[in-house]
Short mmCIF file of C-alpha atoms in Angstrom, two decimals:
data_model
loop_
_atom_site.label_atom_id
_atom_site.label_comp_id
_atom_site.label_asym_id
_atom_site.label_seq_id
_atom_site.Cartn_x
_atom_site.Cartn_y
_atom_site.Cartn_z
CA UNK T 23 28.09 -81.72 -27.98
CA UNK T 24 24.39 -82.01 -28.83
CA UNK T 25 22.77 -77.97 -29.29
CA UNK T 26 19.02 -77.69 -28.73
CA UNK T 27 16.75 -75.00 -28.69
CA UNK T 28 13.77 -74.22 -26.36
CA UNK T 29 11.10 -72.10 -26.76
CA UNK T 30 8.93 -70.58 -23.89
CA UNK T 31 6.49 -68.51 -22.67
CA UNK T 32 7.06 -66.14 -19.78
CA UNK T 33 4.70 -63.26 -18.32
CA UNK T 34 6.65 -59.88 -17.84
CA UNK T 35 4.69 -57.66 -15.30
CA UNK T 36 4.72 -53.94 -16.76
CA UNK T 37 3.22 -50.72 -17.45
CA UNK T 38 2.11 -49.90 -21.32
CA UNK T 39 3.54 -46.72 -22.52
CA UNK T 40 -0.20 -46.01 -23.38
CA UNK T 41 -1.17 -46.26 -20.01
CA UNK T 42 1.05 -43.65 -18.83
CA UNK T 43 0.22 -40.90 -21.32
CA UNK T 44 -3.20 -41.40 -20.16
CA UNK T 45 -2.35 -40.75 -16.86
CA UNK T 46 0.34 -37.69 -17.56
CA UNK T 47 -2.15 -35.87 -19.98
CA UNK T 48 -5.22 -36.18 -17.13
CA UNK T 49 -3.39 -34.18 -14.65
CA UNK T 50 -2.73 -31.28 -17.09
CA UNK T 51 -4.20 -28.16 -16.94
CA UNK T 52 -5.93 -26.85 -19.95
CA UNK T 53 -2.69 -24.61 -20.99
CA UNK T 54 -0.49 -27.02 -20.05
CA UNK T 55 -2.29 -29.40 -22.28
CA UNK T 56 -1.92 -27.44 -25.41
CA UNK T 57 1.55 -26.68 -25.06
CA UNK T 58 2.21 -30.74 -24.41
CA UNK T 59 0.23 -31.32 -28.06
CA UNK T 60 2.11 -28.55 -29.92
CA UNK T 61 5.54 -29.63 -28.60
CA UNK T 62 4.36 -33.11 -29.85
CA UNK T 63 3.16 -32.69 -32.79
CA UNK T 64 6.89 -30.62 -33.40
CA UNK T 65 8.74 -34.17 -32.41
CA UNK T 66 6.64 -36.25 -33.94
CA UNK T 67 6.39 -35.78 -38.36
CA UNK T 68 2.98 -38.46 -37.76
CA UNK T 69 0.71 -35.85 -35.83
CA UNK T 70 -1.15 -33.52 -37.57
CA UNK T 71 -3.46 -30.54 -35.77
CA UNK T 72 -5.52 -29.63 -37.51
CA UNK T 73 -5.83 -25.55 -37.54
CA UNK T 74 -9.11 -23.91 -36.37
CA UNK T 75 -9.40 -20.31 -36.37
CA UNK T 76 -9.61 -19.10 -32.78
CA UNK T 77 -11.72 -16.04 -31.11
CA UNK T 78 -9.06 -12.90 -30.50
CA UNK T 79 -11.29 -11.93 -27.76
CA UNK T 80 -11.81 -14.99 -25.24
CA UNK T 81 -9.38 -17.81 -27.13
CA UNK T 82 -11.45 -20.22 -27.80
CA UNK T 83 -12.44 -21.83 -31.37
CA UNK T 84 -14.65 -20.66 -33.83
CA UNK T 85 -17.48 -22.53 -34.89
CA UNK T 86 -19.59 -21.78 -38.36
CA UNK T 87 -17.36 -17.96 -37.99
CA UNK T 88 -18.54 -17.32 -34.33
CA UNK T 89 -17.23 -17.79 -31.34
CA UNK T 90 -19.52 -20.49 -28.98
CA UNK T 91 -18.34 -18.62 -25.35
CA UNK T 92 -18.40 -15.28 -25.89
CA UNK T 93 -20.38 -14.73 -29.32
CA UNK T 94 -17.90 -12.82 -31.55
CA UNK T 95 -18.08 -12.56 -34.83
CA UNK T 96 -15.49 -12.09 -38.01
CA UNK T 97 -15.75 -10.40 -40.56
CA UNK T 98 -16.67 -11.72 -44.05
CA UNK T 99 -12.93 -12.47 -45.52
CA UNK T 100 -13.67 -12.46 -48.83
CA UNK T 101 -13.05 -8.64 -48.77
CA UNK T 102 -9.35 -8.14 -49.58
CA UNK T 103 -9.13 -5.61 -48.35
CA UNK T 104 -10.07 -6.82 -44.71
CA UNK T 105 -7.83 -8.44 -42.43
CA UNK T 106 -8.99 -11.49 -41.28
CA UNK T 107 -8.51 -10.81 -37.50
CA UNK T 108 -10.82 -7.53 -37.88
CA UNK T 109 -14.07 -7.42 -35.68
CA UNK T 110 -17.72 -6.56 -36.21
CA UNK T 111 -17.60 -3.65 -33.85
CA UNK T 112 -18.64 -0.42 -35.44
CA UNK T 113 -15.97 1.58 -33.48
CA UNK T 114 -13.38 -0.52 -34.76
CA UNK T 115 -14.61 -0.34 -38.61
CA UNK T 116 -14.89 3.58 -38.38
CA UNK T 117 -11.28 3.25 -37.57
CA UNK T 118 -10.02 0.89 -40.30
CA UNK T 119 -12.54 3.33 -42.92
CA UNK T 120 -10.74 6.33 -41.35
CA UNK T 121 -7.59 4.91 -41.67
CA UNK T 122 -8.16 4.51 -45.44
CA UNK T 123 -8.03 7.86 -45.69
CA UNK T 124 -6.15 9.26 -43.22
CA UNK T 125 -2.41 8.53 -43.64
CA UNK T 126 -1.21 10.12 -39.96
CA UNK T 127 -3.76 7.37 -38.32
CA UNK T 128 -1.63 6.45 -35.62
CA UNK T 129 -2.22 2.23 -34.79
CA UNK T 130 -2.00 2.61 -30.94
CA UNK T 131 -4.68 4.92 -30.40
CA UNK T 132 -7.10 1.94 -30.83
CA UNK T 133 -5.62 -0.11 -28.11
CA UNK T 134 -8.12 -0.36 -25.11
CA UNK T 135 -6.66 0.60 -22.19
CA UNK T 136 -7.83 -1.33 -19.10
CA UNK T 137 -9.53 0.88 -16.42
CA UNK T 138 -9.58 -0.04 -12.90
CA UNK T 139 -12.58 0.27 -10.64
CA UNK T 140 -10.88 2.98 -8.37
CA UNK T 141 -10.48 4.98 -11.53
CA UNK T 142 -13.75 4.41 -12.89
CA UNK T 143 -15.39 5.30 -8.97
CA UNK T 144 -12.99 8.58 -9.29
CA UNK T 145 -14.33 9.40 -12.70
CA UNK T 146 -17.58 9.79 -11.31
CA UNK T 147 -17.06 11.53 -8.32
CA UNK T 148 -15.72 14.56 -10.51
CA UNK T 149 -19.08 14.76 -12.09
CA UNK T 150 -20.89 13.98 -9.29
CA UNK T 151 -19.75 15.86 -6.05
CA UNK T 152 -18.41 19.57 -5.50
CA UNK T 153 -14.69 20.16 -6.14
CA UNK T 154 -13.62 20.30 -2.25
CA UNK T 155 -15.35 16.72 -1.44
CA UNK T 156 -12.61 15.00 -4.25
CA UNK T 157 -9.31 15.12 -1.72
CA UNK T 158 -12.28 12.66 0.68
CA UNK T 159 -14.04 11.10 -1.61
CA UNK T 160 -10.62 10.06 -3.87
CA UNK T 161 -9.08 8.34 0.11
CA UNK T 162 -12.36 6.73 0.90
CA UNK T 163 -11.92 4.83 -2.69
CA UNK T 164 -8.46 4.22 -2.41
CA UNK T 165 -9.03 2.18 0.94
CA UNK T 166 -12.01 0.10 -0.61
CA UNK T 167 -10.92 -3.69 -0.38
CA UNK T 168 -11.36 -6.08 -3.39
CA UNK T 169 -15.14 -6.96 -2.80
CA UNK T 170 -15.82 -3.15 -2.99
CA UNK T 171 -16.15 -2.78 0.75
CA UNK T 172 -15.12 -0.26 3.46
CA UNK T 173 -13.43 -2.07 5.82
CA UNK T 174 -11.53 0.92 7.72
CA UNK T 175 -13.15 2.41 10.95
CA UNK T 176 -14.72 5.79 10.45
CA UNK T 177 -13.20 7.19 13.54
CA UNK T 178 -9.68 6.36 12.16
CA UNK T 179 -9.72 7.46 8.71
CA UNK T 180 -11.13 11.06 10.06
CA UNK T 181 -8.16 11.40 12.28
CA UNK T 182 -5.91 10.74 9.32
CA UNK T 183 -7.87 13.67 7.48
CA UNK T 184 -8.60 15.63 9.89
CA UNK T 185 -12.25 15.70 9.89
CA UNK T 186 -15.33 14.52 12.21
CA UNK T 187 -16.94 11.52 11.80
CA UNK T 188 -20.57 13.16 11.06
CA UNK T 189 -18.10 14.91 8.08
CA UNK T 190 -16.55 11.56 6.58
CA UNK T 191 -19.94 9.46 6.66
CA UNK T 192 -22.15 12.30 4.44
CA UNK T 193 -19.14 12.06 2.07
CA UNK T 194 -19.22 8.41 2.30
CA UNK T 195 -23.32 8.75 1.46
CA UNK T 196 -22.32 10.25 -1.79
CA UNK T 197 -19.48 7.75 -2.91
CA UNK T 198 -22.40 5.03 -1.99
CA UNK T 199 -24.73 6.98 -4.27
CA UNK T 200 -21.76 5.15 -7.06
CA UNK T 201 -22.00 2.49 -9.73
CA UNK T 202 -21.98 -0.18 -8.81
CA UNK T 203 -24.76 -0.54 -6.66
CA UNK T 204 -23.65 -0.96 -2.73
CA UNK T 205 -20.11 -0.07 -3.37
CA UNK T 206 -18.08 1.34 -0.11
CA UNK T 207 -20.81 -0.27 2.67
CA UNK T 208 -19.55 -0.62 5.69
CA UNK T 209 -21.19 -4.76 5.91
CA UNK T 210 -23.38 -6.73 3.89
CA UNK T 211 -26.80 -5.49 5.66
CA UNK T 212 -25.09 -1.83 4.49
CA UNK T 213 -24.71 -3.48 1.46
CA UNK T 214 -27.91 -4.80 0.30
CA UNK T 215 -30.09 -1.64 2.00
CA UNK T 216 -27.96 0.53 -0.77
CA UNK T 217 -28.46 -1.90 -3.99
CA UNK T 218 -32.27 -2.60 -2.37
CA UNK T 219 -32.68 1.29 -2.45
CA UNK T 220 -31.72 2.00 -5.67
CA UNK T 221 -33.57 -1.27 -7.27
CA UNK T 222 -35.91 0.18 -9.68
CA UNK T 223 -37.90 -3.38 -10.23
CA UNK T 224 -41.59 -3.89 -9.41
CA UNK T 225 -41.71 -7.12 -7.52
CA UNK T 226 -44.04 -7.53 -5.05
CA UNK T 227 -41.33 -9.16 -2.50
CA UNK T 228 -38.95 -5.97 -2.87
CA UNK T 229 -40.67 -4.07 0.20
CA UNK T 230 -40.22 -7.29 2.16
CA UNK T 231 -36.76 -7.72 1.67
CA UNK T 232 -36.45 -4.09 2.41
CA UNK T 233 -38.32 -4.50 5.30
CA UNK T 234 -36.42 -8.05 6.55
CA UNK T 235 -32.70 -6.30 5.72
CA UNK T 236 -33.33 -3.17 7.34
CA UNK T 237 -35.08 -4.64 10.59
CA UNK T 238 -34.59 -8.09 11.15
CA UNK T 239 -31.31 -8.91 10.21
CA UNK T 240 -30.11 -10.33 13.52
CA UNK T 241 -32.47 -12.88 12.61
CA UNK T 242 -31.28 -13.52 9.44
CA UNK T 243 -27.45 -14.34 10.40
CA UNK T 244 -28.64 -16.18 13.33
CA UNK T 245 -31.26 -17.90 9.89
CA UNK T 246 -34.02 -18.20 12.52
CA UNK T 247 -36.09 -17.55 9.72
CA UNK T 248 -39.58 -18.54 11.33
CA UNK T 249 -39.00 -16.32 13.95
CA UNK T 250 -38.50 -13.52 11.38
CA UNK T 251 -41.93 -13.93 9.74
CA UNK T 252 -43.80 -14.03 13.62
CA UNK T 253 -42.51 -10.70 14.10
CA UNK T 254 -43.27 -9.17 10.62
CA UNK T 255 -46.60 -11.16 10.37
CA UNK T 256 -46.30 -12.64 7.21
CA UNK T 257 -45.76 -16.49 6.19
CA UNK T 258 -42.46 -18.81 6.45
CA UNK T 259 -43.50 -18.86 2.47
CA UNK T 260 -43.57 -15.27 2.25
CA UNK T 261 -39.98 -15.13 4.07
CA UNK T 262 -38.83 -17.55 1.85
CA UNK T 263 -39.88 -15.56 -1.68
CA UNK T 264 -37.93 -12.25 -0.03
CA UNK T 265 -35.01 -14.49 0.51
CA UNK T 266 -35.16 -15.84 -3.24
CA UNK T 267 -35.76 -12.19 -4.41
CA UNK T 268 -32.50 -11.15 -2.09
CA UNK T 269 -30.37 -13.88 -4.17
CA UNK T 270 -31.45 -13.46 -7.86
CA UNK T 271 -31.61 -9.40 -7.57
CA UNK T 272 -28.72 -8.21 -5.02
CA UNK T 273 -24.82 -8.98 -4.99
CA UNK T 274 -22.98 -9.50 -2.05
CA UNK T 275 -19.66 -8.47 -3.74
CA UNK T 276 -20.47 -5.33 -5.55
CA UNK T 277 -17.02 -4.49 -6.85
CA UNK T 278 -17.46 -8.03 -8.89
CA UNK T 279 -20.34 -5.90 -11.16
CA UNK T 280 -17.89 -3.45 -12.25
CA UNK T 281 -16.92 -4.29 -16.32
CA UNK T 282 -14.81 -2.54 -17.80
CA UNK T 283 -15.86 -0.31 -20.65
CA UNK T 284 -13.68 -1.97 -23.33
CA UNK T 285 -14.92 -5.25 -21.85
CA UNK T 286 -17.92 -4.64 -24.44
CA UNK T 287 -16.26 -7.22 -26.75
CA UNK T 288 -15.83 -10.20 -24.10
CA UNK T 289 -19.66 -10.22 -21.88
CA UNK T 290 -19.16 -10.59 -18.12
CA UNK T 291 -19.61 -14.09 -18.02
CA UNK T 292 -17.18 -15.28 -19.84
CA UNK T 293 -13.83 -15.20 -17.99
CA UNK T 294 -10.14 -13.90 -19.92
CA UNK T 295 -8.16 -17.09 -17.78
CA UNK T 296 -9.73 -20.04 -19.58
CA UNK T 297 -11.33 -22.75 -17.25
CA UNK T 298 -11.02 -26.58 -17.68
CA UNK T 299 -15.07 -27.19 -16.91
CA UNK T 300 -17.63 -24.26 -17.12
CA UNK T 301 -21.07 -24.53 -15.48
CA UNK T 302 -23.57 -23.13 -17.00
CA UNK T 303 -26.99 -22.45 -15.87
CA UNK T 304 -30.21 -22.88 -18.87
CA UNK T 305 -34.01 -23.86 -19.04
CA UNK T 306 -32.82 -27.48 -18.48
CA UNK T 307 -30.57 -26.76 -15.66
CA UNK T 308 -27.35 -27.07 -14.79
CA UNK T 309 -25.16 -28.18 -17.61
CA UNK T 310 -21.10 -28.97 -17.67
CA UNK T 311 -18.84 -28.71 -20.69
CA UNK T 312 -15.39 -29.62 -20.79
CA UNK T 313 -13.24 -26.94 -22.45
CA UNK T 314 -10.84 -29.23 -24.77
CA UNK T 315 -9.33 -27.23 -27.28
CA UNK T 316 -7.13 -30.19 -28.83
CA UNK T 317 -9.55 -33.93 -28.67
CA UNK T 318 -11.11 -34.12 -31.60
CA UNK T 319 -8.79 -31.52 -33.82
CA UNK T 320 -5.32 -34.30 -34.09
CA UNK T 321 -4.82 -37.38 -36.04
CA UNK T 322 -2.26 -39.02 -37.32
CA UNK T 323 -1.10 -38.27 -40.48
CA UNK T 324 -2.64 -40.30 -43.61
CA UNK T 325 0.90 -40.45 -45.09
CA UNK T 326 1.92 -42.55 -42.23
CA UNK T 327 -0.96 -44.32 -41.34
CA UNK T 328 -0.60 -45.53 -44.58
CA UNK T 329 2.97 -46.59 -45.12
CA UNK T 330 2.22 -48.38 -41.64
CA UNK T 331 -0.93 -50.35 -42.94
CA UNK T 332 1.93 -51.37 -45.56
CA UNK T 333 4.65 -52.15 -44.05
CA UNK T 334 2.28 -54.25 -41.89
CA UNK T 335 1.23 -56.67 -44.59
CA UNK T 336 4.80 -56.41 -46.28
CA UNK T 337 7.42 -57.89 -44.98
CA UNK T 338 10.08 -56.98 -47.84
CA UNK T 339 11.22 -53.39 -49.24
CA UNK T 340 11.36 -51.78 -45.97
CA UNK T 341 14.44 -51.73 -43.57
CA UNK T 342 14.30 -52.27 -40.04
CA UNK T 343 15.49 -48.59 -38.99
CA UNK T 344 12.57 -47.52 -40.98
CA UNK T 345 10.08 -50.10 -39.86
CA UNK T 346 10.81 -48.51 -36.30
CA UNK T 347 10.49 -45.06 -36.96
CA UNK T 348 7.36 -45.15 -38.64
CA UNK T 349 5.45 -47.67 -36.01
CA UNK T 350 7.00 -45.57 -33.09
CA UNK T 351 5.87 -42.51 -34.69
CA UNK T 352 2.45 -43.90 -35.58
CA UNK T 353 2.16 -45.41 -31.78
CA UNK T 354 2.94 -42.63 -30.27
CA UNK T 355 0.57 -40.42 -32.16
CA UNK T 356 -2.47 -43.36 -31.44
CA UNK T 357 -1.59 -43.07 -27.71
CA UNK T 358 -2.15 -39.14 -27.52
CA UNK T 359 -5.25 -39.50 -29.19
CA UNK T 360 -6.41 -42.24 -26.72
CA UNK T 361 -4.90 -40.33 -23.55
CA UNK T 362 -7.13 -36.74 -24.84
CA UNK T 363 -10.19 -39.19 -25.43
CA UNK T 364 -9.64 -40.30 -21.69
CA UNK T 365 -8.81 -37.53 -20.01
CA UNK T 366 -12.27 -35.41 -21.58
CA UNK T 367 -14.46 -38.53 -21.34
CA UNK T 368 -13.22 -38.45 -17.12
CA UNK T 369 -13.38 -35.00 -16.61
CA UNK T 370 -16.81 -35.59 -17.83
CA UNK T 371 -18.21 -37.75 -15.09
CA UNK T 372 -16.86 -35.97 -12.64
CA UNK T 373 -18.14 -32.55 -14.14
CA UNK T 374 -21.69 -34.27 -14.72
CA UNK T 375 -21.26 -36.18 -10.79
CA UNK T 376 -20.62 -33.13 -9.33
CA UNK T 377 -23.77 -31.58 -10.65
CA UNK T 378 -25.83 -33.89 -9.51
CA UNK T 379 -24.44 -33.52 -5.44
CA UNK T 380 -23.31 -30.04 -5.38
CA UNK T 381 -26.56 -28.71 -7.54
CA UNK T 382 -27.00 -26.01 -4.64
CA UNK T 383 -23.64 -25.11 -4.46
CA UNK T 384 -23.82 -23.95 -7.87
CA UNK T 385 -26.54 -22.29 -7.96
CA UNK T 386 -26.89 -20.79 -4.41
CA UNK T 387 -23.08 -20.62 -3.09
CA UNK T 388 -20.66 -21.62 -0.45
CA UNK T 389 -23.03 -21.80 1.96
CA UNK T 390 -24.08 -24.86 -0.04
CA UNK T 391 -21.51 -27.08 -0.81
CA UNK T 392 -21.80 -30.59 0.63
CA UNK T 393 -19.05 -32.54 2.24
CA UNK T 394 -17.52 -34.74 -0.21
CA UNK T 395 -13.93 -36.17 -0.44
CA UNK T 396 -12.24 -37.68 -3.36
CA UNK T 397 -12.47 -41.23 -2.93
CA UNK T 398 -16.42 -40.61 -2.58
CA UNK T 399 -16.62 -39.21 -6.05
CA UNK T 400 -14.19 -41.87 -6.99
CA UNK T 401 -16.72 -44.98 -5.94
CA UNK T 402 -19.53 -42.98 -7.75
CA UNK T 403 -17.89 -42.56 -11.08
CA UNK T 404 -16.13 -46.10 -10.55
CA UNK T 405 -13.02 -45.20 -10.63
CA UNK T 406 -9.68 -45.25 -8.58
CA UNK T 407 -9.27 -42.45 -6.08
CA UNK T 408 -6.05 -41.64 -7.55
CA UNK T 409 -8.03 -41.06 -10.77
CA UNK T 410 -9.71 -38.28 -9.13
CA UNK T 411 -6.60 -36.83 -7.64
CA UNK T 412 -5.38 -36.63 -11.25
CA UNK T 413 -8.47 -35.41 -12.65
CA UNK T 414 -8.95 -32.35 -10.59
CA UNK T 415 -5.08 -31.63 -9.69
CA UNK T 416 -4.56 -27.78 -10.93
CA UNK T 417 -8.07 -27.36 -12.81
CA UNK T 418 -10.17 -24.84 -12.34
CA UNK T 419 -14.14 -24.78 -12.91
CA UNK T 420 -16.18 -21.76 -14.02
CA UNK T 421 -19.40 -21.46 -12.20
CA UNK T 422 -22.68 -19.86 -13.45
CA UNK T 423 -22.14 -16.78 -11.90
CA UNK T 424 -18.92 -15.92 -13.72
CA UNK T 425 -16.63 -16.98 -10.82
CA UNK T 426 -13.85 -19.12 -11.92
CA UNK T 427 -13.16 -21.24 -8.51
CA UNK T 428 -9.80 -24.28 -8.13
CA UNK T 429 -12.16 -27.60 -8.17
CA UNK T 430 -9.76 -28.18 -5.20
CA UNK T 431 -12.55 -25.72 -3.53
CA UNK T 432 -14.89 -28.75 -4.11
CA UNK T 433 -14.04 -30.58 -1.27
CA UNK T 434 -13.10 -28.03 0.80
CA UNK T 435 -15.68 -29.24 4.12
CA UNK T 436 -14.88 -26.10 5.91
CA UNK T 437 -16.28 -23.87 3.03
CA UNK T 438 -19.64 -23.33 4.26
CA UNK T 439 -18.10 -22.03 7.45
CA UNK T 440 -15.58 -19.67 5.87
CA UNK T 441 -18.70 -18.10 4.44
CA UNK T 442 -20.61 -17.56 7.57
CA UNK T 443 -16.86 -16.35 9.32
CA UNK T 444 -16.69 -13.92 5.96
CA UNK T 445 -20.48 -12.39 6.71
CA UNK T 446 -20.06 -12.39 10.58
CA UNK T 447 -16.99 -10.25 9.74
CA UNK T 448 -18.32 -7.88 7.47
CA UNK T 449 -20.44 -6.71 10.86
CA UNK T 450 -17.34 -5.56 12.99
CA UNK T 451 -17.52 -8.55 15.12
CA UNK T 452 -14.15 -9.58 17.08
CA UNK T 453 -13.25 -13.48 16.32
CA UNK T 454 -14.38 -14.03 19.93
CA UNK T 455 -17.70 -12.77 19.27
CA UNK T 456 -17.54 -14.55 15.66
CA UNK T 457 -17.00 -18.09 17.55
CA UNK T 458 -19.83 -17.32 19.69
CA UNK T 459 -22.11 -16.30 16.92
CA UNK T 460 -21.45 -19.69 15.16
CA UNK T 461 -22.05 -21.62 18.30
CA UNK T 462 -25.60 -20.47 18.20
CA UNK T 463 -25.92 -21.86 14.87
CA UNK T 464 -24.80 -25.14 16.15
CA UNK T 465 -21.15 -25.02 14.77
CA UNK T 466 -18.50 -24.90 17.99
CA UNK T 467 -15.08 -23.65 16.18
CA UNK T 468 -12.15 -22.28 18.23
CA UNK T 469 -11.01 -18.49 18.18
CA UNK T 470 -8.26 -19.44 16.82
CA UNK T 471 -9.63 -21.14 14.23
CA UNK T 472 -12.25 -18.09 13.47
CA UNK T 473 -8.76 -16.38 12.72
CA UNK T 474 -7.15 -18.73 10.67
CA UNK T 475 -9.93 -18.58 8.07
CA UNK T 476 -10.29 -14.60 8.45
CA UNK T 477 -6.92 -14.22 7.53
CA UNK T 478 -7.38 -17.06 4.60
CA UNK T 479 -10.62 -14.83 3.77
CA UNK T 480 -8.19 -12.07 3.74
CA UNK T 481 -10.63 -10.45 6.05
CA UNK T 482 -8.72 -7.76 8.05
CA UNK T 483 -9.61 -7.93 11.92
CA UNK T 484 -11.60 -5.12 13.07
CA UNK T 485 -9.58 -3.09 16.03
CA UNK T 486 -12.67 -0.51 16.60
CA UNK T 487 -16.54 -0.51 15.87
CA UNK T 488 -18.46 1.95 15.10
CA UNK T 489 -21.97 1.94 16.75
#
């Protein structure tokens, strides 16, 4: 029997390992992200991270000793007798110079403790109203909702303590007089006459916005804005610069102004739960930046990358067992790389497309946002829509306000809506009236549906109004 052999080429239809990192580390989250790379880098002897000292206060790395997001600084370490995680803060250097001498210094008396805005709000009313208005003033604070508004009818919470209504609301006048500005209003126009009040700035569009707020503010939810100037007898322009004073100046949510007093390490606008794209707002605009905290700090290890240029060009000396381990491990550590590279370098057209059509949003609000879906942003950036679907799934986006949103928000088209149902709300309208209100803006939603995003709003439905 005559043997032959036969060789052949065939084409085998599959997916490179490569490939699918790429696609696995895009639809991580920034946490879940680092803890991927650290459990990798235990498994696999060629990946090396390299170690970066990293802010105490915000989390993110250090760069030239200070910290890019929320501008903290070291101290010098060449001191010995300085710990390396110690702060220039003077408060906290009196304490370690104290503690020098003091041998009884006890370590947890330096631990900031959080303080809540009720207990802030209560601090001040005992050094700010007569002992017999605390009992009040303590329950109207207690039944403020998260955006620092009173959402509780008047006429219920004096039954409950047994008072008058003309009683409760001079009470309530005091606990307004509060930091922060327009804290326990009773709606936005509430709101924004209290922070307009006590707005000490010299701008010559103040008294109009005073005057717009306090007068004409039918006209301003219905945003009939020309009709608004005809009655005051100024200009659309004039309107216009009130309105722009009204967003740079006021804040609809007043509770979001409260800071914590130990929050003097971390500024305002930098947010504790790290985001995977901030927004941030400078004299050339709107600018994104990824936050990455592992591209550009692996490699793979020089001891393996070069025992795998060898055993490359050598064919002898090396077993097979070992020949595997050391081009799996250097692979493997190549493919991470590539799959970080990937996932920042698609984050960033999306962060930078997303500038470019939601600018307003951004800068203005809800109110703003465009409709946009996913496979629209997808044929912009020219990429697959399941691309996008990665790229976004669990991330969250840090606008220039502070505000740390889900980019799912993004392409939410019923946002602007929400928004309106939100400020409608905040007057003691019923969802009936609500749907009618938005019908004269030109947007015809059920009453239903008016519900359904008042209870997404978390927007409790007023059962009495007070006149």
């Amino acid at each position: 029997m005559r043997i032959r052999t036969e060789t052949s080429q065939k084409q085998i239809a599959g997916i490179a390992p490569e490939y699918i990192m790429g696609k696995s580390v895009l639809k991580m989250s920034s946490l879940e992200l680092q803890e991927f790379v650290q459990a990798q880098s235990v498994e696999n002897p060629a990946l090396v991270i390299e170690e970066v000292p990293q802010c105490p206060v915000c989390g993110r790395d250090l760069s030239d000793g200070e910290c890019p997001a929320c501008g903290s600084h070291p101290l010098d370490v060449s001191n010995d007798q300085v710990e390396s995680d110690d702060w220039h803060e003077e408060g906290w250097l009196a304490v370690q110079r104290s503690s020098e001498s003091d041998t009884s210094f006890e370590p947890l008396s330096v631990v900031a403790s959080p303080q809540s805005l009720r207990d802030y709000l209560k601090e001040q009313i005992r050094t700010s109203l007569e002992p017999e208005l605390y009992e009040i003033a303590d329950f109207i604070v207690d039944v403020l909702d998260e955006d620092g508004y009173l959402r509780e009818p008047l006429i219920d919470m004096a039954s409950r303590l047994g008072l008058s209504v003309p009683e409760l609301e001079s009470v309530l006048e005091k606990v307004q007089d509060l930091d922060p500005p327009g804290i326990a209003a009773r709606s936005l126009q509430e709101c924004l006459l209290i922070q307009l009040k006590r707005l000490t700035i010299a701008h010559p569009a103040h008294f109009l916005a005073c005057v717009i707020v306090r007068d004409h503010w039918d006209g301003v939810v219905r945003m009939r804005l020309d009709q608004v100037a005809k009655k005051i007898g100024v200009s659309r322009e004039q309107v216009d610069g009130a309105f722009k004073f009204i967003r740079e100046h006021l804040n609809p949510r007043p509770a979001s102004m409260f800071r914590d007093p130990w929050e003097r390490f971390a500024p305002h606008n930098v947010c504790r739960t790290s985001p995977d794209i901030e927004v941030r707002l400078d004299a050339d605009g709107l600018i994104a930046q990824i936050v990455d905290p592992t591209t550009g700090r692996i490699a793979v290890d020089q001891f393996y990358a070069d025992l795998y240029a060898e055993m490359s060009h050598k064919r002898n000396g090396y077993s097979e067992s070992d020949r595997a381990h050391v081009r799996e491990c250097v692979l493997k550590a190549q493919a991470l790389i590539e799959a970080l590279e990937f996932r920042k370098v698609t984050l960033r057209k999306i962060a930078n497309e997303l500038l470019n059509l939601q600018a307003d949003f951004f800068l203005r609000g809800p109110s703003e946002l465009k409709p946009m879906t996913r496979k629209e942003l997808a044929a912009r950036i020219g990429v697959h829509e399941s691309t996008v679907c990665r790229a976004i799934k669990d991330k969250t986006i840090r606008l220039p306000s502070g505000e740390v949103i889900s980019m799912e928000l993004l392409f939410d088209s019923a946002l602007p809506v929400k928004e309106l149902v939100r400020s409608l709300a905040s007057q003691r309208l019923s969802d009936s009236e609500i749907a009618a209100r938005l019908k004269e803006l030109g947007i015809s939603i059920a009453r239903r549906t008016v519900a359904k995003y008042r209870e997404q709003l978390r927007v409790p439905r007023m059962e009495y109004r007070i006149a």
